[in-house]
Coordinates of C-alpha atoms in Angstrom, one line a residue:
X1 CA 127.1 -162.3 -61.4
X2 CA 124.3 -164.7 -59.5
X3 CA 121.6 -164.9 -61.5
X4 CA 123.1 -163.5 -65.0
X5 CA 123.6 -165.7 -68.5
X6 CA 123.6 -164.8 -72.1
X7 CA 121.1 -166.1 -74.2
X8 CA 123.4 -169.0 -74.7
X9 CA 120.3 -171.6 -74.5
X10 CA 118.6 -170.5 -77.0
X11 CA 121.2 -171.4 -79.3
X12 CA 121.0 -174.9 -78.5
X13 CA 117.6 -175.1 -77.4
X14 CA 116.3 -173.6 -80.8
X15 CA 113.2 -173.2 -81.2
X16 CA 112.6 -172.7 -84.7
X17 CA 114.5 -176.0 -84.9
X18 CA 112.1 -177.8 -82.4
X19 CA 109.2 -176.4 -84.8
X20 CA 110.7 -177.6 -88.5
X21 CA 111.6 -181.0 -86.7
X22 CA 107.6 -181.7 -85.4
X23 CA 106.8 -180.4 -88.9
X24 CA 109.1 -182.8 -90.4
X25 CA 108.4 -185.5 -88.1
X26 CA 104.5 -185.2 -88.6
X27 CA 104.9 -184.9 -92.7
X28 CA 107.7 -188.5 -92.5
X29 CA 105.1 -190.8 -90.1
X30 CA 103.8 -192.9 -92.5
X31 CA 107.3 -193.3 -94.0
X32 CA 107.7 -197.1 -93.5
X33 CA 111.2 -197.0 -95.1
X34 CA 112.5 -194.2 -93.0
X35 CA 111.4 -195.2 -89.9
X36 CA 112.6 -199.1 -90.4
X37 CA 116.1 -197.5 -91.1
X38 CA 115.6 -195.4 -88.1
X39 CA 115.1 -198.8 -86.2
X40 CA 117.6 -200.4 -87.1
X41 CA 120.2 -197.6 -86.4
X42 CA 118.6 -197.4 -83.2
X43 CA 119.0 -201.4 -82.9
X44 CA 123.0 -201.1 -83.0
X45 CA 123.0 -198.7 -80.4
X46 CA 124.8 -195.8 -81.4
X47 CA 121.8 -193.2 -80.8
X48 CA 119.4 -190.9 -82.7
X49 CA 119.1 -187.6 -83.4
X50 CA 116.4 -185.5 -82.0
X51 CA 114.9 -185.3 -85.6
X52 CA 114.9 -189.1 -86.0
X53 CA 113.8 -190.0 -82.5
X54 CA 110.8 -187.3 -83.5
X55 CA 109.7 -189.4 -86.5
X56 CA 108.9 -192.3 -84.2
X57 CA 107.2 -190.4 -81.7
X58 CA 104.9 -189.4 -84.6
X59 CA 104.6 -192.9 -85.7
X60 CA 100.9 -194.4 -85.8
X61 CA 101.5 -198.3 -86.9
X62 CA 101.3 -200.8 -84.7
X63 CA 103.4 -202.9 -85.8
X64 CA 106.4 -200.2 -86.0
X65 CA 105.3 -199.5 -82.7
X66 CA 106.0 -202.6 -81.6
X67 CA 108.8 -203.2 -82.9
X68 CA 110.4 -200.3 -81.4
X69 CA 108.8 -201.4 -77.4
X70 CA 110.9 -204.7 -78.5
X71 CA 114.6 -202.7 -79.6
X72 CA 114.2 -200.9 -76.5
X73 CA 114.0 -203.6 -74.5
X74 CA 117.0 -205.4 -75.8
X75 CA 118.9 -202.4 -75.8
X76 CA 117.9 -201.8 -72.1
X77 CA 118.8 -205.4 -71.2
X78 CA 121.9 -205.4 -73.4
X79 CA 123.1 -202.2 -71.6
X80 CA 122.0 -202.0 -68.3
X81 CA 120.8 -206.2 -67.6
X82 CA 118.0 -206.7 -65.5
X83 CA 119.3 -204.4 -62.7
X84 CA 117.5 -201.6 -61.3
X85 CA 119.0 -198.8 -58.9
X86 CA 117.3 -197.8 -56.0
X87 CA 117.3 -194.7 -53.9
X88 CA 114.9 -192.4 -51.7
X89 CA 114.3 -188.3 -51.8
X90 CA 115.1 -186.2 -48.4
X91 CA 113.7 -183.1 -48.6
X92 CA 115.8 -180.6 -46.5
X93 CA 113.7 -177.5 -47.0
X94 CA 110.6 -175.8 -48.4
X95 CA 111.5 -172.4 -47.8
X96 CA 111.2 -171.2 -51.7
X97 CA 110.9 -167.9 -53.1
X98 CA 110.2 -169.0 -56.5
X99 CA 107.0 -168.9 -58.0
X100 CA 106.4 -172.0 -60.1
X101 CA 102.1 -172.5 -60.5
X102 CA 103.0 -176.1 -60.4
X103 CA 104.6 -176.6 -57.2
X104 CA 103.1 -175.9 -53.7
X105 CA 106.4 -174.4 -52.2
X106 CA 106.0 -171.6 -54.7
X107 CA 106.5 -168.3 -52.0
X108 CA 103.0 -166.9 -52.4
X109 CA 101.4 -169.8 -51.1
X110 CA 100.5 -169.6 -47.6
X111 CA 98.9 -172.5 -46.4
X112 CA 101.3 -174.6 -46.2
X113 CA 103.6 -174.7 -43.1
X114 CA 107.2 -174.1 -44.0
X115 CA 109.7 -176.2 -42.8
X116 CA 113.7 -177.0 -42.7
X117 CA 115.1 -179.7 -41.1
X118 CA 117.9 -178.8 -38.8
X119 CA 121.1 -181.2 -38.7
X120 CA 119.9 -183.1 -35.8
X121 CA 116.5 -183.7 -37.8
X122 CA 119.0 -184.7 -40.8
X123 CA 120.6 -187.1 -38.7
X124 CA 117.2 -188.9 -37.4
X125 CA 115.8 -188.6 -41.0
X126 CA 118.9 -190.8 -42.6
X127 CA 119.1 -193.0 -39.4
X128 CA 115.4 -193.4 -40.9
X129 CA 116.4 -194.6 -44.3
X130 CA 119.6 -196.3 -43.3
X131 CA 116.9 -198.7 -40.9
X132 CA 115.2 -199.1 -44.6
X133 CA 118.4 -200.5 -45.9
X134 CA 118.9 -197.0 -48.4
X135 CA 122.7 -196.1 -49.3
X136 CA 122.1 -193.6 -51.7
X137 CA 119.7 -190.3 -51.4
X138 CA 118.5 -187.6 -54.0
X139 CA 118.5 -184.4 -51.4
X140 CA 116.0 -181.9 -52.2
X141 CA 115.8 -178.4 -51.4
X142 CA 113.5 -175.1 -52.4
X143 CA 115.2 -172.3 -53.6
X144 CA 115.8 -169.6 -50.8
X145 CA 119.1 -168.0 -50.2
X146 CA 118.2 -166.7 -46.9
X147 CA 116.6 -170.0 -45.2
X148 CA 118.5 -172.1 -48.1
X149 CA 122.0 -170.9 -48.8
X150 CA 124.7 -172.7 -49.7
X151 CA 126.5 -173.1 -46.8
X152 CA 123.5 -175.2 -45.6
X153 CA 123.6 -177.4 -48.3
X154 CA 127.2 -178.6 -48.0
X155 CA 126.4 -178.6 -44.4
X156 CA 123.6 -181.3 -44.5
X157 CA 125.7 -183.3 -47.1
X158 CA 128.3 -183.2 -44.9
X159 CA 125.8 -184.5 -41.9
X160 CA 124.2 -187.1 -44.2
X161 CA 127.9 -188.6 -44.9
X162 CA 128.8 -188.3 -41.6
X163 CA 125.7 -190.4 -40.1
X164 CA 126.8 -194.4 -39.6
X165 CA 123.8 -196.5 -37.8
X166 CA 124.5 -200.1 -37.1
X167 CA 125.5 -201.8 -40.7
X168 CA 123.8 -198.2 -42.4
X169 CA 126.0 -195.6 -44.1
X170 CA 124.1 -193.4 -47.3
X171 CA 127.6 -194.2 -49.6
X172 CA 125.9 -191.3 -52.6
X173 CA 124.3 -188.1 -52.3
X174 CA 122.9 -186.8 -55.9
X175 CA 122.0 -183.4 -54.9
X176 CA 118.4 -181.3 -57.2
X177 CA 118.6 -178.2 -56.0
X178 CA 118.3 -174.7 -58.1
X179 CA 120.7 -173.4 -60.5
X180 CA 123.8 -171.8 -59.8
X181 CA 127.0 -170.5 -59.9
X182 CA 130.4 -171.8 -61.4
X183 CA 131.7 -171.7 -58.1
X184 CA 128.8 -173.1 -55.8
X185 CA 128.7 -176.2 -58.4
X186 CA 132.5 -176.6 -57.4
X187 CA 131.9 -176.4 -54.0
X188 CA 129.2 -179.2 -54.5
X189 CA 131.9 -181.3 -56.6
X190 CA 134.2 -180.8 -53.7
X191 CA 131.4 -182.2 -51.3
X192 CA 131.6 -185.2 -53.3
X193 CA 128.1 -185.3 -54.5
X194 CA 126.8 -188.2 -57.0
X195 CA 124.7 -186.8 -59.6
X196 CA 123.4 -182.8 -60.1
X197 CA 120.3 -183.3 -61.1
X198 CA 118.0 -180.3 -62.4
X199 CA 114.8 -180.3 -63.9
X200 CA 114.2 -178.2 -66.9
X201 CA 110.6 -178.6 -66.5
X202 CA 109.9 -177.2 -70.4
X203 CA 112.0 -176.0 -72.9
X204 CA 109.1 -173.8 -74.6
X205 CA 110.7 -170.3 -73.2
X206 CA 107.5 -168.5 -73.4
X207 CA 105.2 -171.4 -71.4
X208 CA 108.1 -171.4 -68.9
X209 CA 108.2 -167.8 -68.7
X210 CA 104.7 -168.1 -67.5
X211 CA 104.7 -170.9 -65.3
X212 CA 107.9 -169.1 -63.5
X213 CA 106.5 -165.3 -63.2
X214 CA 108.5 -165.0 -59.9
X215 CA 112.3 -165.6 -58.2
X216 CA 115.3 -166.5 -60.2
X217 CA 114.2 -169.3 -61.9
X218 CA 112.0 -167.0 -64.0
X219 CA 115.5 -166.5 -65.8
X220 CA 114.7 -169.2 -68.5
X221 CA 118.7 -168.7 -69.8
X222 CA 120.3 -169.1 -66.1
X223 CA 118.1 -172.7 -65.6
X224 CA 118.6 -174.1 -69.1
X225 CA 122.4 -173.3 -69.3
X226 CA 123.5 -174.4 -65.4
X227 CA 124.6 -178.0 -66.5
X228 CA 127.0 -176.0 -68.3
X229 CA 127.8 -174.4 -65.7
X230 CA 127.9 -177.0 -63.3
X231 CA 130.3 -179.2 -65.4
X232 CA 132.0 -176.2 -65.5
X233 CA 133.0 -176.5 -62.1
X234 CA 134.0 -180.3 -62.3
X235 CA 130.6 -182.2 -61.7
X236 CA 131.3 -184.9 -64.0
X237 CA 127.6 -186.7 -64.0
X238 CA 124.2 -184.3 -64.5
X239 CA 120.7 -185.2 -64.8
X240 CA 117.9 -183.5 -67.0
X241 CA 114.6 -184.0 -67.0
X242 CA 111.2 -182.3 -68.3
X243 CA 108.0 -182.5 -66.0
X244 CA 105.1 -183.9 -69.0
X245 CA 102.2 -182.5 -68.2
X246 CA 103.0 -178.4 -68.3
X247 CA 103.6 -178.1 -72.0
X248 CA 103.0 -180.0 -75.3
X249 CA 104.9 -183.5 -74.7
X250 CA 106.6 -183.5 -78.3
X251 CA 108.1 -180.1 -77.6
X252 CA 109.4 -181.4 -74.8
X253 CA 110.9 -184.6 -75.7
X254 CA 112.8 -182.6 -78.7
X255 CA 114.1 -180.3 -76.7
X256 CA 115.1 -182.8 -73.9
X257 CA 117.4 -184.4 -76.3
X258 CA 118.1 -181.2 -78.0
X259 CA 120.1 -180.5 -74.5
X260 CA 121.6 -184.1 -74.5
X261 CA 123.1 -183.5 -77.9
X262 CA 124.1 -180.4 -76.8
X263 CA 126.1 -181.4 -73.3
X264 CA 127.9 -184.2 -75.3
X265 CA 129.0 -181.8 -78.5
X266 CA 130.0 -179.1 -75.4
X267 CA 131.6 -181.1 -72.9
X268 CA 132.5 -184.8 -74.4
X269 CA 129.8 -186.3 -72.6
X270 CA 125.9 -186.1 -72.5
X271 CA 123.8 -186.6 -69.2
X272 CA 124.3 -189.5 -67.1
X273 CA 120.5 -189.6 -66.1
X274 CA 117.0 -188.2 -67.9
X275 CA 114.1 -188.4 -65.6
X276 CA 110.3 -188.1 -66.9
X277 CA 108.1 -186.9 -64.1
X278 CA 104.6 -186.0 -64.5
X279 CA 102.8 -183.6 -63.3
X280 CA 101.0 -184.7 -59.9
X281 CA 98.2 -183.1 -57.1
X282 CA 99.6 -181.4 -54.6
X283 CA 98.6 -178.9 -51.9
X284 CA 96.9 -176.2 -53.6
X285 CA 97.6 -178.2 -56.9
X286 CA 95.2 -179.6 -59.9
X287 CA 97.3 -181.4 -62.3
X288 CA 93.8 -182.1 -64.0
X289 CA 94.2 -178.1 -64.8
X290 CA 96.9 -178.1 -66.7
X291 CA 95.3 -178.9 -70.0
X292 CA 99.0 -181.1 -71.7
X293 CA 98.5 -184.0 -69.2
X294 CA 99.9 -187.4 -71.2
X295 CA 98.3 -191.0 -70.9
X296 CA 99.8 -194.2 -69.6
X297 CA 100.6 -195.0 -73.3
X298 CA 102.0 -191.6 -74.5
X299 CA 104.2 -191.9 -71.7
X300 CA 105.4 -195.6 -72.2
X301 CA 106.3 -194.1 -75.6
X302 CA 108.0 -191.3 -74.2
X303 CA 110.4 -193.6 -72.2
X304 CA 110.7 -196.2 -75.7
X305 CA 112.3 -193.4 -77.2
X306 CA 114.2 -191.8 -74.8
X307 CA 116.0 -195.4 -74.6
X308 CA 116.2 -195.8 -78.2
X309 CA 117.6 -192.1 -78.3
X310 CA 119.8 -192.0 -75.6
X311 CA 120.7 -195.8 -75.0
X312 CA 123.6 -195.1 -72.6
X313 CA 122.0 -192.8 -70.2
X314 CA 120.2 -194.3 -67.2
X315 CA 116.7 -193.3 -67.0
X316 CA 114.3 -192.4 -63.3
X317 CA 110.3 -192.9 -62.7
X318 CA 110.1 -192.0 -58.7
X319 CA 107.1 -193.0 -57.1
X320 CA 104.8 -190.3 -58.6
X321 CA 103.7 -193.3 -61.1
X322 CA 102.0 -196.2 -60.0
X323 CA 103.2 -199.7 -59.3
X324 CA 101.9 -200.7 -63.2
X325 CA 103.0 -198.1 -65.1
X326 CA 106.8 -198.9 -63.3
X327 CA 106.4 -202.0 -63.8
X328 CA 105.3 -201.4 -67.5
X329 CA 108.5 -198.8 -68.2
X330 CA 110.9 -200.5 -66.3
X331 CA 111.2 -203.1 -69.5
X332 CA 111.2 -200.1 -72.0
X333 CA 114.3 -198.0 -70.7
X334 CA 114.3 -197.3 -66.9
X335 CA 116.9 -198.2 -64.7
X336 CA 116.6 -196.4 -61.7
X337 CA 113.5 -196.1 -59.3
X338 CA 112.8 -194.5 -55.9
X339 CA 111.4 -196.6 -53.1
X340 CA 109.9 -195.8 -49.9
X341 CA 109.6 -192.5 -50.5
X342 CA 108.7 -189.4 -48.8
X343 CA 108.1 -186.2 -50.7
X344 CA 107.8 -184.4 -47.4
X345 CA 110.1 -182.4 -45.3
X346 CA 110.8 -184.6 -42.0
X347 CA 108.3 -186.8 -43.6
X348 CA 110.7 -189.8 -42.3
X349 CA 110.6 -189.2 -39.0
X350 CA 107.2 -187.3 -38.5
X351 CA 103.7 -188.8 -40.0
X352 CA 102.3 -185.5 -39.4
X353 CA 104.6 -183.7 -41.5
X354 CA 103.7 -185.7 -44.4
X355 CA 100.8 -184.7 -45.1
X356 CA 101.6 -180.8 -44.3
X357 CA 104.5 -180.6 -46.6
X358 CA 104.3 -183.1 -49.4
X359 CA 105.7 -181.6 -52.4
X360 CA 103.6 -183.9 -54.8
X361 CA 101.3 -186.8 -54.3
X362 CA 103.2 -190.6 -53.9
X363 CA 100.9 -193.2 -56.1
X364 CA 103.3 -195.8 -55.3
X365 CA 103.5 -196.2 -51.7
X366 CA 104.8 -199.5 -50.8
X367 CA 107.8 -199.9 -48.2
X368 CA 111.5 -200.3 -49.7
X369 CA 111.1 -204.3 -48.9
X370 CA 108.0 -204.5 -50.7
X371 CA 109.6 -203.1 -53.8
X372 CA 112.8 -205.1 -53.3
X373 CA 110.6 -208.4 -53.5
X374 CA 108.8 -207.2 -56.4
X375 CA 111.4 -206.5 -58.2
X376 CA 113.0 -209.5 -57.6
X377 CA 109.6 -211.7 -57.9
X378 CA 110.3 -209.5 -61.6
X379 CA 113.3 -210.8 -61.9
X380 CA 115.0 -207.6 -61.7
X381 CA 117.9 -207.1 -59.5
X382 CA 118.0 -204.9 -57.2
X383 CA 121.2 -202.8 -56.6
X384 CA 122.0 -200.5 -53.9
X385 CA 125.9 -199.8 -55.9
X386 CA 127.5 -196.4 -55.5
X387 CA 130.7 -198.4 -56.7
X388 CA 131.2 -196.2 -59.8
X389 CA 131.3 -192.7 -57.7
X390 CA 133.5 -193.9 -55.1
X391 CA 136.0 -195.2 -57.5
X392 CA 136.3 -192.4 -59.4
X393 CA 134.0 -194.1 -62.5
X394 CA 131.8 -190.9 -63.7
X395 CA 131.4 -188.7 -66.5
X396 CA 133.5 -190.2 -69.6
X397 CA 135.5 -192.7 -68.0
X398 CA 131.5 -194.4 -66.7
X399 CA 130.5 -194.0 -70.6
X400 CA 133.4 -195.6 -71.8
X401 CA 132.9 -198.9 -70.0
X402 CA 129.0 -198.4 -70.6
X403 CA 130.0 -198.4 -74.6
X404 CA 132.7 -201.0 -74.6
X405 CA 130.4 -203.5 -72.3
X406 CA 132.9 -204.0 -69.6
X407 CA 130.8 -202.5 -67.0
X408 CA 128.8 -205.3 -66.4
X409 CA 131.8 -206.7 -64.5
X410 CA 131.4 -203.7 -62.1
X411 CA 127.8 -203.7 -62.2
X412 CA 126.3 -206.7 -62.2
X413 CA 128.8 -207.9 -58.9
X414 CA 128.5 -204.6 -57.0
X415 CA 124.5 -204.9 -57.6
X416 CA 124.8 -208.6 -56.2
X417 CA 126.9 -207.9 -53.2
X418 CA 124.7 -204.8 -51.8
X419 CA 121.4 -207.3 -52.4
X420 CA 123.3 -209.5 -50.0
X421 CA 124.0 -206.8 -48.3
X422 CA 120.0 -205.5 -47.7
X423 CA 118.9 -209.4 -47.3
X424 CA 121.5 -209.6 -44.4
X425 CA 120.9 -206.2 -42.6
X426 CA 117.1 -205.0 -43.4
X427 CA 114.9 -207.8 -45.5
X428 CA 112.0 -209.5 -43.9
X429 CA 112.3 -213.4 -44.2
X430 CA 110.1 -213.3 -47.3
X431 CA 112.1 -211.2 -49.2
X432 CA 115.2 -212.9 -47.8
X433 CA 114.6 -216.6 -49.2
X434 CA 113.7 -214.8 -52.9
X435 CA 116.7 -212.7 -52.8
X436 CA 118.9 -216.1 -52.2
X437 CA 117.5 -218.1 -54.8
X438 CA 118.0 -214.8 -57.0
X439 CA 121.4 -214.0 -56.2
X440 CA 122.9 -217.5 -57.1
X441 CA 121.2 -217.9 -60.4
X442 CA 122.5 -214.1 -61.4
X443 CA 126.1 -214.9 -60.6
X444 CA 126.1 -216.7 -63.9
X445 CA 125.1 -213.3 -65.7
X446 CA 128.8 -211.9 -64.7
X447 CA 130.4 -211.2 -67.9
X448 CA 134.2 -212.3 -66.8
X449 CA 135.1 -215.7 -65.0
X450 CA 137.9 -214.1 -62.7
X451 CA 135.5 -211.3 -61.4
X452 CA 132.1 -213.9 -61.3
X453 CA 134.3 -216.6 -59.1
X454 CA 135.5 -213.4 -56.8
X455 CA 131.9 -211.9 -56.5
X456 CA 130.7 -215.3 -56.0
X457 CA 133.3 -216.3 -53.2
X458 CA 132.5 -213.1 -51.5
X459 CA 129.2 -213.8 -51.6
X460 CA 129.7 -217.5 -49.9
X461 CA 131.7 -216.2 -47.1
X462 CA 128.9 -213.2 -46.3
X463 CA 128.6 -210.1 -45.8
X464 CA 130.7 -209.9 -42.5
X465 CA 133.8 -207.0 -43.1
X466 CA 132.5 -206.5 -46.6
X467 CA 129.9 -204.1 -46.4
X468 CA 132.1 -201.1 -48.4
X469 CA 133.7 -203.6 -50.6
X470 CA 133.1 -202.8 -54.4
X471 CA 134.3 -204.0 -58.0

């Protein structure tokens, strides 16, 4: 039944568990020999537990500190290079009848205008983002099974897919929208979305229980078992995520990897993303209210560990942080940003609309070729790839060449060839002469000759006929 679970989270989600490790981790921070031994298991790049990964949250010594900024780094460089995946929200809908104090869709607030985008506004807003040079979109959608129901979600998927503008075709739709069913989650498999991505906001049941007094996602079991649910129903990759800010942060990152242990003991293989929002204004929204707001530094540690923790899961900051804090995380552990973004329904295609209904404030606000020519001038590379989806590379089979190393010869050419791809269809002429001069000195990072002297003859003849190509 919709709406229905056993208390089968709070097995996995314990929270006595959660309590004896922040005990344990608070009583073991001075512990210099534990926590170098923690380091140097985290070094080799098999993982910690949520207990150890607590001990070095906890940590207070610099020069621990530091060291574990630095194992994060090469683990972040060793896994995922100097790439960095880039993608846009579309908001479909903020019809919600949820009633979450932190979000300004929640259904008792009315001020703000509600909106949902029909399929002909779908097809202007992703003609919008294809002219950006985008290929891969996170759709977003309140929950509302009367304005939102599922058939409208496969629908719009179906429309974005469908939409192909001059050299612009969106090749990967990860889909966050609320839990669900066993058989809705196949129905999403069969639309062949990327990632399901759901936010467990906090795992402290009775501050989620509060912040959720209304609508089914008051059901703290439903939300905190549907990846289950949704691998269940064949979604290979899932992504979990906490928003800092609505409960104590060490809580939180505990129980975060408290549900990555459990989806990898469960179902053979843990998320393939974590993202680490924090709380932002909004329309009717004070994050300065909610009294567990963390610091630039806290939160820079928060993504050192997750990395350190969780070394083979990619890792998302959208543009609720600023360009320095990206810029500062980035080298600590994360490997996907948004650019370009509008956190508005139709917010695309229609200024006004921005404004009227922004789910959260943007601090980074740059265009998509502004970011693309940071990142490079970083010397990042930026990658456009869906590769891995559309060749059937997800759940166990992507960790597998993650672990072994080998998928550096899918990443690191695909990531190339769709750079060449924006620089030839959407760059501005700046951007264009730094992405050249970038793209033939990473050739040489390819890990196998055959597949570098391919990528690199592709790359030599151009783009023309090649634009769906992928390693």
């Amino acid at each position: 039944m919709y709406n229905v679970a056993s208390p089968h989270a709070q097995e996995f989600i314990d929270h006595q568990e959660i309590l004896d490790t922040l005990e344990w981790a608070s009583a073991h921070k001075s512990d210099r020999q534990l926590i170098g031994d923690i380091l140097e298991k985290a070094r080799k790049g098999g993982g910690l537990t949520h207990r150890e990964a607590a001990v070095l949250l906890e940590c207070d010594q610099d020069d621990l500190n530091t060291a574990m900024e630095n194992i994060a780094q090469e683990l972040k460089l060793r896994i995922y290079g100097n790439r960095i995946v880039l993608f846009a929200p579309l908001y479909l809908s903020n019809y919600c009848i949820n009633g979450c104090t932190y979000c300004p869709y929640h259904g008792s607030n009315k001020t703000i205008p509600r909106v949902k985008l029909s399929q002909e506004d779908i097809r202007r807003e992703v003609i919008a983002l294809q002219d950006m040079g985008h290929k891969r979109l996170a759709l977003e959608a309140g929950e509302d099974p009367k304005h939102n129901p599922i058939e409208y979600i496969l629908e719009s998927i179906n429309t974005i897919y469908s939409v192909k503008h001059k050299n612009g075709a969106i090749r990967r739709v990860n889909v966050n929208i609320a839990a669900t069913t066993v058989e809705e989650y196949r129905m999403l498999h069969e639309a062949e979305i990327g990632t399901y991505i759901l936010f467990q906001e906090t795992y402290h049941k009775e501050t989620y229980e509060k912040l959720h007094p209304t609508g089914p996602k008051s059901n703290y079991d439903w939300h905190t078992e549907a990846m289950d649910r949704a691998m269940d129903g064949g979604i290979d990759d899932v992504g979990i995520g906490v928003l800092f800010g609505l409960n104590l942060y060490r809580y939180d990152l505990v129980g975060l990897l408290m549900h990555a242990e459990h989806l990898e003991a469960a179902k053979g293989v843990g998320p393939h993303t974590i993202s680490v929002p924090r709380i932002r204004d909004a329309d009717g929204i004070d994050a300065s209210s909610f009294a567990n707001g963390i610091d630039d530094d806290t939160f820079a540690k928060i993504v050192t560990i997750i990395r350190l923790a969780v070394p083979y899961t990619g890792m998302i900051v959208s543009t609720r942080e600023s360009q320095a804090v990206r810029e500062r995380v980035m080298r600590l552990g994360v490997s996907q940003i948004s650019g370009g973004s509008r956190t508005s329904v139709g917010g695309y295609t229609q200024e006004e609309r921005h404004d009227e209904t922004a789910q959260f404030d943007v601090s980074d606000t740059r265009t998509l070729d502004e970011i693309v020519r940071w990142l490079m001038e970083q010397k990042y590379v930026p990658s456009f790839c869906t590769a891995c989806y559309r060749a059937g590379r997800t759940g166990d089979r992507f960790m597998e060449l993650v672990k072994s190393g080998q998928i550096g010869n899918c990443c690191h050419p695909n990531a190339l060839i769709t750079l060449q791809e924006y620089l030839e269809d959407y760059a501005s002429a700046e951007t264009k002469s730094i992405g050249t001069q970038l793209i033939a000195k990473e050739l040489f990072r390819i890990p196998d000759l055959k597949v570098r002297r391919l990528a690199e003859n592709y790359l030599q003849e151009g783009m023309r006929g090649k634009r769906d190509f992928r390693f």
